[in-house]
Every structure is written in structure tokens, then in C-alpha cells.
CSV table of C-alpha atoms in Angstrom, one decimal:
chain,number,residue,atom,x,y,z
A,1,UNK,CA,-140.9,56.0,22.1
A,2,UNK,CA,-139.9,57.7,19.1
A,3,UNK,CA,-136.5,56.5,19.0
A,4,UNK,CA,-138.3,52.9,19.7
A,5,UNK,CA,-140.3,53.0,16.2
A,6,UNK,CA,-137.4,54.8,14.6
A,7,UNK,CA,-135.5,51.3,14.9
A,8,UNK,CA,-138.3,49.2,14.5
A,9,UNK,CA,-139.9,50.6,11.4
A,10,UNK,CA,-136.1,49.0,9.1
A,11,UNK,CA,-136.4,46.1,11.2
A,12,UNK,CA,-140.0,45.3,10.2
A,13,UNK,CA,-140.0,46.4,6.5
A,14,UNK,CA,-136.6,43.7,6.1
A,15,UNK,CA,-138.8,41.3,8.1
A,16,UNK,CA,-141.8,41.8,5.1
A,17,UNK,CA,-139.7,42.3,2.5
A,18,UNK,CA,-137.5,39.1,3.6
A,19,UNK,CA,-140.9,36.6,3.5
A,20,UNK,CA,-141.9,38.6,0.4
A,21,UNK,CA,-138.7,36.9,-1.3
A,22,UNK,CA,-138.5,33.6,0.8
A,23,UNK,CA,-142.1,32.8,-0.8
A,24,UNK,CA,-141.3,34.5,-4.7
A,25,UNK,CA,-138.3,31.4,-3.9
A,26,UNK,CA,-140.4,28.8,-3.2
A,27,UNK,CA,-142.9,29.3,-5.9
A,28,UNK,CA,-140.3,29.6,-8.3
A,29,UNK,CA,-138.8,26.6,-7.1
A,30,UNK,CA,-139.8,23.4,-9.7
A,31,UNK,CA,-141.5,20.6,-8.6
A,32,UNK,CA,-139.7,17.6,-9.7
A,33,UNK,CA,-141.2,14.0,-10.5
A,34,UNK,CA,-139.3,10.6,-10.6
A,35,UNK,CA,-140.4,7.4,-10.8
A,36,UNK,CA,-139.5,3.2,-11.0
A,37,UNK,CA,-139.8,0.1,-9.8
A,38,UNK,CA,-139.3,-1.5,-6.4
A,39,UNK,CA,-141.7,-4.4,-4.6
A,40,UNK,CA,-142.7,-5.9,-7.7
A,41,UNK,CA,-144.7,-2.3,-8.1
A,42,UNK,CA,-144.3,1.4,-9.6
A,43,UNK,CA,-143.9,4.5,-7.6
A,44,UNK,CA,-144.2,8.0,-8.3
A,45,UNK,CA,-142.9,11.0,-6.5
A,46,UNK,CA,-143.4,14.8,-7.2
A,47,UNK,CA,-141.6,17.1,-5.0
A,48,UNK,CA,-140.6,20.6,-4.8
A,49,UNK,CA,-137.4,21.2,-4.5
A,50,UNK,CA,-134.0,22.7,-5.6
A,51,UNK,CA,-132.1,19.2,-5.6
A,52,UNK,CA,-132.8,16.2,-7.3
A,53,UNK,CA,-132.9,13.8,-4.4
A,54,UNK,CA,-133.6,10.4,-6.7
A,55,UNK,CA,-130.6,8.6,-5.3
A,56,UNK,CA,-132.1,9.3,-1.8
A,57,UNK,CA,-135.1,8.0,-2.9
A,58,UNK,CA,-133.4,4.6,-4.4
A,59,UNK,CA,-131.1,3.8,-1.1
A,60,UNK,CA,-134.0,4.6,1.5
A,61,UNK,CA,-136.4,2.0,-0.7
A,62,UNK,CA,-133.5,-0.5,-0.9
A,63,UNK,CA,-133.5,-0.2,2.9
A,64,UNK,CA,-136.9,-1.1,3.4
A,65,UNK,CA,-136.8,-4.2,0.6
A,66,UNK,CA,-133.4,-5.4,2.7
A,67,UNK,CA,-135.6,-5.5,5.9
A,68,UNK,CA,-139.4,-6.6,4.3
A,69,UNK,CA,-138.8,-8.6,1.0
A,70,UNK,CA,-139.8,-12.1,0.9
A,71,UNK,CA,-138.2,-11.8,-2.5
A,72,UNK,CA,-135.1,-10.9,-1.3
A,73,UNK,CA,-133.2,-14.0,-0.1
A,74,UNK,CA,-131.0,-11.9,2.0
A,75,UNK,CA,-133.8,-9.5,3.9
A,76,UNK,CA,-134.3,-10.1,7.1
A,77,UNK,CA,-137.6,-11.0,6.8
A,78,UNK,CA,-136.4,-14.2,4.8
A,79,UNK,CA,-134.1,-15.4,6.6
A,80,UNK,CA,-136.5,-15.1,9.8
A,81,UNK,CA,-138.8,-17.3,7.6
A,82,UNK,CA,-135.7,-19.8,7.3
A,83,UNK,CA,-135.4,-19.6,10.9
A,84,UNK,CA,-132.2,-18.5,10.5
A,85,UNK,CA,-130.1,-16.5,13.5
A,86,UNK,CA,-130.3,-12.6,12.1
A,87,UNK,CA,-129.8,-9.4,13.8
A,88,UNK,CA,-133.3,-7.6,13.7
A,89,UNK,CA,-132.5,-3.9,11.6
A,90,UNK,CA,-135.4,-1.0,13.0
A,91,UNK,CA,-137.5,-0.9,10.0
A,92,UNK,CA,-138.3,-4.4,10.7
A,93,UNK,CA,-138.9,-4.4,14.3
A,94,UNK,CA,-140.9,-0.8,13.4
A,95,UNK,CA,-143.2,-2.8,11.2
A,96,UNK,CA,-143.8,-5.7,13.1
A,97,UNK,CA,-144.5,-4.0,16.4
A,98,UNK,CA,-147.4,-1.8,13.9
A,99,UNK,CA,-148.3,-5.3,12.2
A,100,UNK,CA,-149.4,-7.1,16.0
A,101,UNK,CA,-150.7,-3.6,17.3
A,102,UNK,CA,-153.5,-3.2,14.5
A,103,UNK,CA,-154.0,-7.6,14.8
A,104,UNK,CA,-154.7,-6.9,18.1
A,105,UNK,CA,-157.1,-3.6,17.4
A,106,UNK,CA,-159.2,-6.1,14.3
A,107,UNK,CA,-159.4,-9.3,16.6
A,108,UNK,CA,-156.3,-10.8,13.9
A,109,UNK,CA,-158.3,-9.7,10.9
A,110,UNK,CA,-154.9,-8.3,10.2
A,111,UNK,CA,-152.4,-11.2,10.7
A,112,UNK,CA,-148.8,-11.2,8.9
A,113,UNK,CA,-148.3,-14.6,9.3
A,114,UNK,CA,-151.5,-15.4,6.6
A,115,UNK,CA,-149.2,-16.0,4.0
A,116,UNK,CA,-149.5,-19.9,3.7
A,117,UNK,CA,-153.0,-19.8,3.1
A,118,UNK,CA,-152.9,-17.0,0.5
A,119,UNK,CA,-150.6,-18.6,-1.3
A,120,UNK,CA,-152.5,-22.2,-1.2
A,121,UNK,CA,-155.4,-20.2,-2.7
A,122,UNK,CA,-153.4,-19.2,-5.7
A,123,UNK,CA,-151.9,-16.1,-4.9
A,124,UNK,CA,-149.1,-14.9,-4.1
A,125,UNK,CA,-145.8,-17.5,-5.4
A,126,UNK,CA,-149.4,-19.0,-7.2
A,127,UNK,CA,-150.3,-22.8,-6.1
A,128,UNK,CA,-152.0,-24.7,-9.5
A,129,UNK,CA,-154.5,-26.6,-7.2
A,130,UNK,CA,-157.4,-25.1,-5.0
A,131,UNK,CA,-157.1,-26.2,-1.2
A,132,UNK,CA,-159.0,-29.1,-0.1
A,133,UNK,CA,-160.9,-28.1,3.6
A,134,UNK,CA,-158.2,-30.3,4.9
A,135,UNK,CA,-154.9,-28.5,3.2
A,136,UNK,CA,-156.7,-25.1,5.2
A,137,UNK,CA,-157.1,-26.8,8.6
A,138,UNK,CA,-153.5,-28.1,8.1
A,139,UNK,CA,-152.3,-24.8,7.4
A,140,UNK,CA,-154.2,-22.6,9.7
A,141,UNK,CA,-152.1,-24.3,12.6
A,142,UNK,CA,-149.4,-22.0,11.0
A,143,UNK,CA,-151.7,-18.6,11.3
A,144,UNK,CA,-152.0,-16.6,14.0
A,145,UNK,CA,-150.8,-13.0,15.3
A,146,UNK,CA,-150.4,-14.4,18.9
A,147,UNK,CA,-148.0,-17.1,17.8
A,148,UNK,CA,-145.2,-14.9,16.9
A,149,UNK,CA,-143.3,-12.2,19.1
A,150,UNK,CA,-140.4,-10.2,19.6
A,151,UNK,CA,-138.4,-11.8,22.6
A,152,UNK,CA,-135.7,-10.1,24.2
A,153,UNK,CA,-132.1,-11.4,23.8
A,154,UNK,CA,-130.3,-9.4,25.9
A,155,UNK,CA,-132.1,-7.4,28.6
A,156,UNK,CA,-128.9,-5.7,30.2
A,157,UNK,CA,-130.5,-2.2,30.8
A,158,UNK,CA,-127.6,-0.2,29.3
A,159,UNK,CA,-128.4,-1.5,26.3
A,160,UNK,CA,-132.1,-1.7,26.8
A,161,UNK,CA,-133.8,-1.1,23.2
A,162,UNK,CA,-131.2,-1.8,20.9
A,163,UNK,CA,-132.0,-4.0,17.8
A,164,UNK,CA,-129.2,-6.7,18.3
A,165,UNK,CA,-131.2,-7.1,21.4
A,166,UNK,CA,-134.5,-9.0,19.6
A,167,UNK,CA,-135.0,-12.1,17.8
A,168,UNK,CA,-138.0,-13.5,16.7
A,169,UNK,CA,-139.9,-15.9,18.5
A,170,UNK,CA,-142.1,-18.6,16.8
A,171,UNK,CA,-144.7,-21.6,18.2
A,172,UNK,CA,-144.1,-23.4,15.3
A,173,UNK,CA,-140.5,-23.0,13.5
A,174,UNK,CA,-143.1,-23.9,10.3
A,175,UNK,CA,-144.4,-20.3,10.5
A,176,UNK,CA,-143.5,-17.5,7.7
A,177,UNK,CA,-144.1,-13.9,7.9
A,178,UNK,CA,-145.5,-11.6,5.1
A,179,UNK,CA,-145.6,-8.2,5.3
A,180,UNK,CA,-146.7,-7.1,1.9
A,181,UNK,CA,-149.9,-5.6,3.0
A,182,UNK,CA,-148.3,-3.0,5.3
A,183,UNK,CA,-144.5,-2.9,3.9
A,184,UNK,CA,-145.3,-0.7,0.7
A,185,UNK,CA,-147.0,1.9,3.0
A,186,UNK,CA,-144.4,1.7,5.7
A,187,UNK,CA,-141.8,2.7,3.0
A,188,UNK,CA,-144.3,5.4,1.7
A,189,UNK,CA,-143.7,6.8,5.2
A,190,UNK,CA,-140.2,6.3,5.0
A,191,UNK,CA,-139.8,8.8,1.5
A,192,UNK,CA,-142.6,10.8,3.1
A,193,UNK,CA,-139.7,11.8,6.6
A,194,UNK,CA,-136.9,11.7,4.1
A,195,UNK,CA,-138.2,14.3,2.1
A,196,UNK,CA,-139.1,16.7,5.2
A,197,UNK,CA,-135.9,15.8,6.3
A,198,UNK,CA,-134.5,17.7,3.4
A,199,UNK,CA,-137.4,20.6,3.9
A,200,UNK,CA,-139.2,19.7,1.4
A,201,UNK,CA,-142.9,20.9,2.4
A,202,UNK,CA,-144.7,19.7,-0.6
A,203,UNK,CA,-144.7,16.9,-1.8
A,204,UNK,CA,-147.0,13.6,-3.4
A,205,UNK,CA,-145.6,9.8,-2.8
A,206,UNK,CA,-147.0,7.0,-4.3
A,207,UNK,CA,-146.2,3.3,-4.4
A,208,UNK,CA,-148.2,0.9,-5.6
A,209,UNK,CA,-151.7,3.0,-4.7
A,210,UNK,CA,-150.2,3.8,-1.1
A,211,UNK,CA,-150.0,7.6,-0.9
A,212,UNK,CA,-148.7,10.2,1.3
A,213,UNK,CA,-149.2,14.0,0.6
A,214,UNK,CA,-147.7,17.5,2.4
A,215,UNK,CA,-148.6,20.8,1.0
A,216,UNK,CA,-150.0,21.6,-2.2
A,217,UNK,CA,-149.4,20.3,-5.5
A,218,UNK,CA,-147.7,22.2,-8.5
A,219,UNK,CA,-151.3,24.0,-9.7
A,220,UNK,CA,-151.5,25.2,-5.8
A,221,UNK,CA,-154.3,23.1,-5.0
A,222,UNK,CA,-154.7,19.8,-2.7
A,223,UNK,CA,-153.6,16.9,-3.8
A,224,UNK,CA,-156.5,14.9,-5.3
A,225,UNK,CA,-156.6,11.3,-5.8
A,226,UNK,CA,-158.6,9.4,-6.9
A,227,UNK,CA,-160.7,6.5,-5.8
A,228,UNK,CA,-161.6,3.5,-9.0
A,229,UNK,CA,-165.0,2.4,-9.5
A,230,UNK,CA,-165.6,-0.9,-8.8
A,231,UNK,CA,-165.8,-3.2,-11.6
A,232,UNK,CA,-165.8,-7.2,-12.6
A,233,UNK,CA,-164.0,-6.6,-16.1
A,234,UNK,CA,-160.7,-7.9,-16.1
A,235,UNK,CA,-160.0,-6.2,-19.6
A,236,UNK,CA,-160.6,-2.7,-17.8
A,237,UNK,CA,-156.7,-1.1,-17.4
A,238,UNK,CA,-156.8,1.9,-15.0
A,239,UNK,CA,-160.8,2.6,-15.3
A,240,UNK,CA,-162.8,5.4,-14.1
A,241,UNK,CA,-162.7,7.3,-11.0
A,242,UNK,CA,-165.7,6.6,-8.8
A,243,UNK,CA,-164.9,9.5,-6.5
A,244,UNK,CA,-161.7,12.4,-6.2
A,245,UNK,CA,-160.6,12.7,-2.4
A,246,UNK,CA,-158.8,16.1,-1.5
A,247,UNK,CA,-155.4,14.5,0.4
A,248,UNK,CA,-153.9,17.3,2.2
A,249,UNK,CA,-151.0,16.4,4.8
A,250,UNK,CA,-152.8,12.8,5.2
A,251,UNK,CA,-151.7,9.6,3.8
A,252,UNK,CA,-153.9,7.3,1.8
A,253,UNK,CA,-154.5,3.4,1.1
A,254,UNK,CA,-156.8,1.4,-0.4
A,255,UNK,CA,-157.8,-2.2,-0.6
A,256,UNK,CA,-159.8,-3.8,-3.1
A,257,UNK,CA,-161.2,-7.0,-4.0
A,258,UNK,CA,-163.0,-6.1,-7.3
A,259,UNK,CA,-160.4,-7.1,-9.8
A,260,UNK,CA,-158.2,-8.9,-7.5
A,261,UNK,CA,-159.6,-12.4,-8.0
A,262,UNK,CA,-160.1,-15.2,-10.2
A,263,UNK,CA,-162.7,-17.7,-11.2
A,264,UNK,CA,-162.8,-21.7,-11.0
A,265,UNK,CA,-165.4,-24.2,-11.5
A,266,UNK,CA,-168.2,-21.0,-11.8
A,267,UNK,CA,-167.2,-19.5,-8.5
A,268,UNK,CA,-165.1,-16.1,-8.0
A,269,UNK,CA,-162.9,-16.0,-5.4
A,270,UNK,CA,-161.5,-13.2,-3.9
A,271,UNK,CA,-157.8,-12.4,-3.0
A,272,UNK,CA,-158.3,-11.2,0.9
A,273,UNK,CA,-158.1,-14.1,2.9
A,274,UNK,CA,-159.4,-14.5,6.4
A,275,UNK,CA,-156.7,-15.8,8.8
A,276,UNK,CA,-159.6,-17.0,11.6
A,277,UNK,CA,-161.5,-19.1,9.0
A,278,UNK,CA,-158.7,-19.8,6.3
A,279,UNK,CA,-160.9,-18.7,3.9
A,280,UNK,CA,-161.5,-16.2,0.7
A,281,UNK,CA,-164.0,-13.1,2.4
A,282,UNK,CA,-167.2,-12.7,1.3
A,283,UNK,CA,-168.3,-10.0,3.0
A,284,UNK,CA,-170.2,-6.9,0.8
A,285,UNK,CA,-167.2,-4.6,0.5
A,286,UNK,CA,-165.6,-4.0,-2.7
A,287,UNK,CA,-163.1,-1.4,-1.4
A,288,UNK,CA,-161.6,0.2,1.8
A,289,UNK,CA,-159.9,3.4,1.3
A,290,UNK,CA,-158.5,4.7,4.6
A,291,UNK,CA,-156.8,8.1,5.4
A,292,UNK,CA,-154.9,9.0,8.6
A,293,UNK,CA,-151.5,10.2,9.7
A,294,UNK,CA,-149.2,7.0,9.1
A,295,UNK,CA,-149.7,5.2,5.3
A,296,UNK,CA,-148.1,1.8,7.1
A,297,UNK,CA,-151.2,2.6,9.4
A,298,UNK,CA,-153.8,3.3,6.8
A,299,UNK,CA,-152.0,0.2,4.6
A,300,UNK,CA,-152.7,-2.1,7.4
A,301,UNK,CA,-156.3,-0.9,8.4
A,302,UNK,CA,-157.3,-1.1,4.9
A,303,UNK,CA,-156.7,-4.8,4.6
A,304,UNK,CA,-158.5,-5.6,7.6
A,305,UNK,CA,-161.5,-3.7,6.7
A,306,UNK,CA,-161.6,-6.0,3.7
A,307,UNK,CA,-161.6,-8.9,5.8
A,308,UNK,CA,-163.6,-7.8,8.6
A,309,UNK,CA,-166.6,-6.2,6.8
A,310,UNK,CA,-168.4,-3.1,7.0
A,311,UNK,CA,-170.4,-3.5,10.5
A,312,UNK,CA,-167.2,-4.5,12.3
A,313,UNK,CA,-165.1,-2.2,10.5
A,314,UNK,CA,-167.4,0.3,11.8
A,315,UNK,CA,-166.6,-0.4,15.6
A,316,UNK,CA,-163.2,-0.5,14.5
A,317,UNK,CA,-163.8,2.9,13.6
A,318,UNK,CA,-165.2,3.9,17.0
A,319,UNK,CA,-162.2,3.8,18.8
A,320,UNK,CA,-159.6,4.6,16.3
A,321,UNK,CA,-160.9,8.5,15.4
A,322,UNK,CA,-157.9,9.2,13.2
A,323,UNK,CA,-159.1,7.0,10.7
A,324,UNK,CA,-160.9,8.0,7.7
A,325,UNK,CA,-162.5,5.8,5.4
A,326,UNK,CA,-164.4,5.6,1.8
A,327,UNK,CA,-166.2,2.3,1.4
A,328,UNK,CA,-167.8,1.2,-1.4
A,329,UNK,CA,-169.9,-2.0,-1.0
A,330,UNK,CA,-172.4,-4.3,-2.4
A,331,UNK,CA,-175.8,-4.1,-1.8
A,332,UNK,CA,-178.9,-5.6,-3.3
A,333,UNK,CA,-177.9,-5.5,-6.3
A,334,UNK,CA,-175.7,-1.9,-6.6
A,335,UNK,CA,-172.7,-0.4,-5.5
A,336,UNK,CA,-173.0,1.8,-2.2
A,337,UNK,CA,-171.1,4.1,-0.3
A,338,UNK,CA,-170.3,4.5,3.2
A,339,UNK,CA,-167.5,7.4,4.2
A,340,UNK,CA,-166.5,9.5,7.2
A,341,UNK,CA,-164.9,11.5,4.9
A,342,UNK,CA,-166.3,15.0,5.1
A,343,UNK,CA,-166.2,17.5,2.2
């Protein structure tokens, strides 16, 4: 027994004294920030680490525009909107397989292929005119979740699952997909496993609002991000926070329709458009911020809550647990808050 702890004792004092400097390392390791443009929108990243990984960063961004742009005439996402014959890279088939998964979860209140009738409401490439009722009933015979899907070109079981295998398939060769309301969150998840990749274990990424978080940040606390108040101002750049949310190993996104609108002939209209009734939303919510494991996830749910409203995104909520949200909504005159956020 003796001879036992005789060996031991070294063993477990190198052990101690090893973590002892693995963690003097890491806190003396500087947490690095870099930042740009990509998607027509700014990101921010802080990491800690001993490498600067910025042209990591760059290439796995330039990845996801090749795959998801509609402003890139060479993605693959345009030239499926040309119909043209393209071999479908991962990142796209990842992103439209989440795309019809959360349709399918919201009854299509989350619908890629809305884009027609956002941009005939003067959003998006921005259409001079307002939509008569019979430009919308014209063009939601090009909407719809269920009218696009990934057909098998090639089922030959050896090389079952492979990318060249897929092509999209369309009801109407008139259809056009847009994934800008889950694309900036699906390449938030993409920096988010590149930067575990390379160990990093704290870490904040931010594109365009869409966040992802690991860790702690450089003052050793959660990450804390916060939430804007609601307002009508147009003049108001950035304004004030109308709650902090502690984001610790969650990803955030939020969705608002507060400043995102304009006004014509007296009337605001909103930016979220419903694909069922071709329509601007008008439900009572002003913003959907959702947490959960996946930003593309949370990107995506977010949208839909906008369109769906808060009782139905509240049965939504039911059966998808991982989901947190903060809404804040309109109600008899104030701003509201619902959340299943706990402290």
C-alpha cells in the first residue's frame, strides 16, 4: 500500500500542477475580435485564441455566400432560380432540408420560396408600385413550401447520399428560392464548428443580429446581449436595450417588424410577409427573439413567429422544448412581454 501512494502522490501533484498551468494558459491567452462585411451585413467575432484565424473566417463565409446568395450570380442558389442544371454543394442541401423541416413545424409560416411577394411589396430588389389584390393572387401561385423538393438523381445505393445525387425539383419552373431569413444564421453555425474545430471554447459570433456564444467572454462573465426596444422612429440608430439576455453556449436570433417597414397613402406596412395570405402581418408582435442549440434553427423560428403570431407561436412552442423565446408585443395600447426565458 505504501509503495502504492509512494507512486501516486508525483503522479497526482504533476496532474494538479499540470491543470494549474493549462488554465494560467488559457487565461492568459487574448481574446481576439475581427470584423467585416459579407450578406449585405456586418459581423463581429471575438474569440480566444493563440492564432488569428480571420482568413478561416473569410473562406468559410465565402462558402456559404457561393451556396445561399441570391446576389451572387454564380451561387447555387441562383442558378437553381434560373433553373439551370447545378450540382447541389452540402451547405445548400443542409439549409433547405432545415428550411422545409421548420415550414412544415409552422403550417408554411416559414416558406423560402416567399420571395416574389416580398419583393412586390417593396422589399427586397424594391418594386416602385404597391401590389394590386390581383398582382398577389398572381404571385401566390408561385409560394408554397410543398411545391419545391429535393428529388433524387441517382439512387444507386453505393452512392446513396452524395450531393451530385440531388437536384431541385419545382411545380412551376417560375418559382425562386430565398434563403435570407435562415442563411445568415446557418453561416453563424458554420464559424460557430469552425472555431471549436480549432478548440477554441470561447467564443461570440455575430452576423447581422444572429448570434452564437461558447464560454465566457473576456470579463469572465456570460455573454450578454441585448434585446432593442421597440420603437416607430426611423431617425433612432442602434436605440436602447429593452432587456440584457445572459447567452451562454446558446445561439440567438431575432426578428422584428418595428423599424422594418415603411408608410404609403397613411398606412404602415410591415416587412414580414405571410406566404398563406400574400400579405404584410398584422399580428401584435413587435419582435421574436429565439434561443436554442442551432442559430439557422433559431433564425428560422424567429421569422415565423413574426408571421404566425403569439397564440400560434405558443403551440409552436409546445412541441419544440428547445426553443426559447422573448416576445415583445402590442397590446392595448403598450408594449408587452411574453418569454420562457428563465433568469
Amino acid at each position: 500500500m505504501k509503495k502504492r501512494l509512494a507512486w501516486q502522490l508525483p503522479f497526482l501533484v504533476l496532474l494538479i500542477v499540470g491543470t494549474i498551468l493549462i488554465i494560467r494558459q488559457q487565461q492568459n491567452m487574448p481574446y481576439r475580435k475581427c470584423s467585416g462585411s459579407i450578406f449585405g451585413t456586418i459581423y463581429h467575432i471575438t474569440y480566444q485564441h493563440d492564432k488569428d484565424l480571420q482568413k478561416q473566417f473569410v473562406a468559410k463565409m465565402k462558402e456559404v455566400d457561393n451556396a445561399l446568395s441570391m446576389f451572387n450570380e454564380k451561387s447555387t442558389i441562383s442558378r437553381i432560380n434560373r433553373n439551370e442544371q447545378v450540382q447541389l454543394d452540402k451547405m445548400f442541401i443542409d439549409v433547405f432540408r432545415q428550411a422545409q423541416e421548420v415550414s412544415a413545424d409552422t403550417y408554411g409560416a416559414f416558406d423560402i420560396t416567399v420571395g416574389p411577394l416580398v419583393n412586390a411589396w417593396g422589399f427586397g430588389f424594391k418594386h416602385s408600385q404597391m401590389p394590386t389584390p390581383q398582382q398577389v393572387d398572381s404571385l401566390r401561385q408561385l409560394v408554397g413550401y410543398n411545391k419545391v423538393q429535393l428529388s433524387i438523381v441517382n439512387a444507386s445505393p453505393h452512392s446513396q447520399g452524395e450531393n451530385s445525387q440531388f437536384s431541385i425539383k419545382k411545380s412551376d419552373p417560375r418559382i425562386t428560392l430565398d434563403c435570407s431569413a435562415i442563411a445568415k444564421g446557418y453561416a453563424v453555425d458554420q464559424l460557430a464548428h469552425l472555431l471549436e474545430e480549432n478548440g477554441v471554447t470561447n467564443y461570440l459570433v455575430e452576423i447581422g443580429g444572429e448570434i452564437a456564444t461558447k464560454g465566457v467572454s473576456e470579463k469572465r462573465l456570460p455573454w450578454k446581449i441585448g434585446v432593442t426596444k421597440p420603437t416607430d422612429s426611423l431617425d433612432v440608430d442602434g436605440g436602447e436595450y429593452q432587456t440584457i439576455i445572459n447567452v451562454t453556449d446558446k445561439c440567438m436570433a431575432t426578428s422584428g417588424n418595428y423599424r422594418n417597414f415603411y408608410y404609403k397613402n397613411g398606412k404602415r406596412y410591415a416587412h414580414t410577409i405571410d406566404p398563406k395570405t400574400g400579405y404584410p402581418v398584422q399580428h401584435t408582435i413587435l419582435s421574436a427573439t429565439v434561443l436554442c442549440d442551432r442559430c439557422s434553427r433559431a433564425d428560422a423560428y424567429a421569422t415565423s413567429f413574426m408571421v404566425m403570431g403569439l397564440d400560434s407561436a405558443k403551440s409552436v412552442l409546445q412541441r419544440n422544448p428547445d426553443l426559447k423565446v422573448y416576445f415583445i408585443y402590442y397590446d392595448h395600447g403598450e408594449n408587452k412581454v411574453w418569454t420562457s426565458i428563465s433568469d
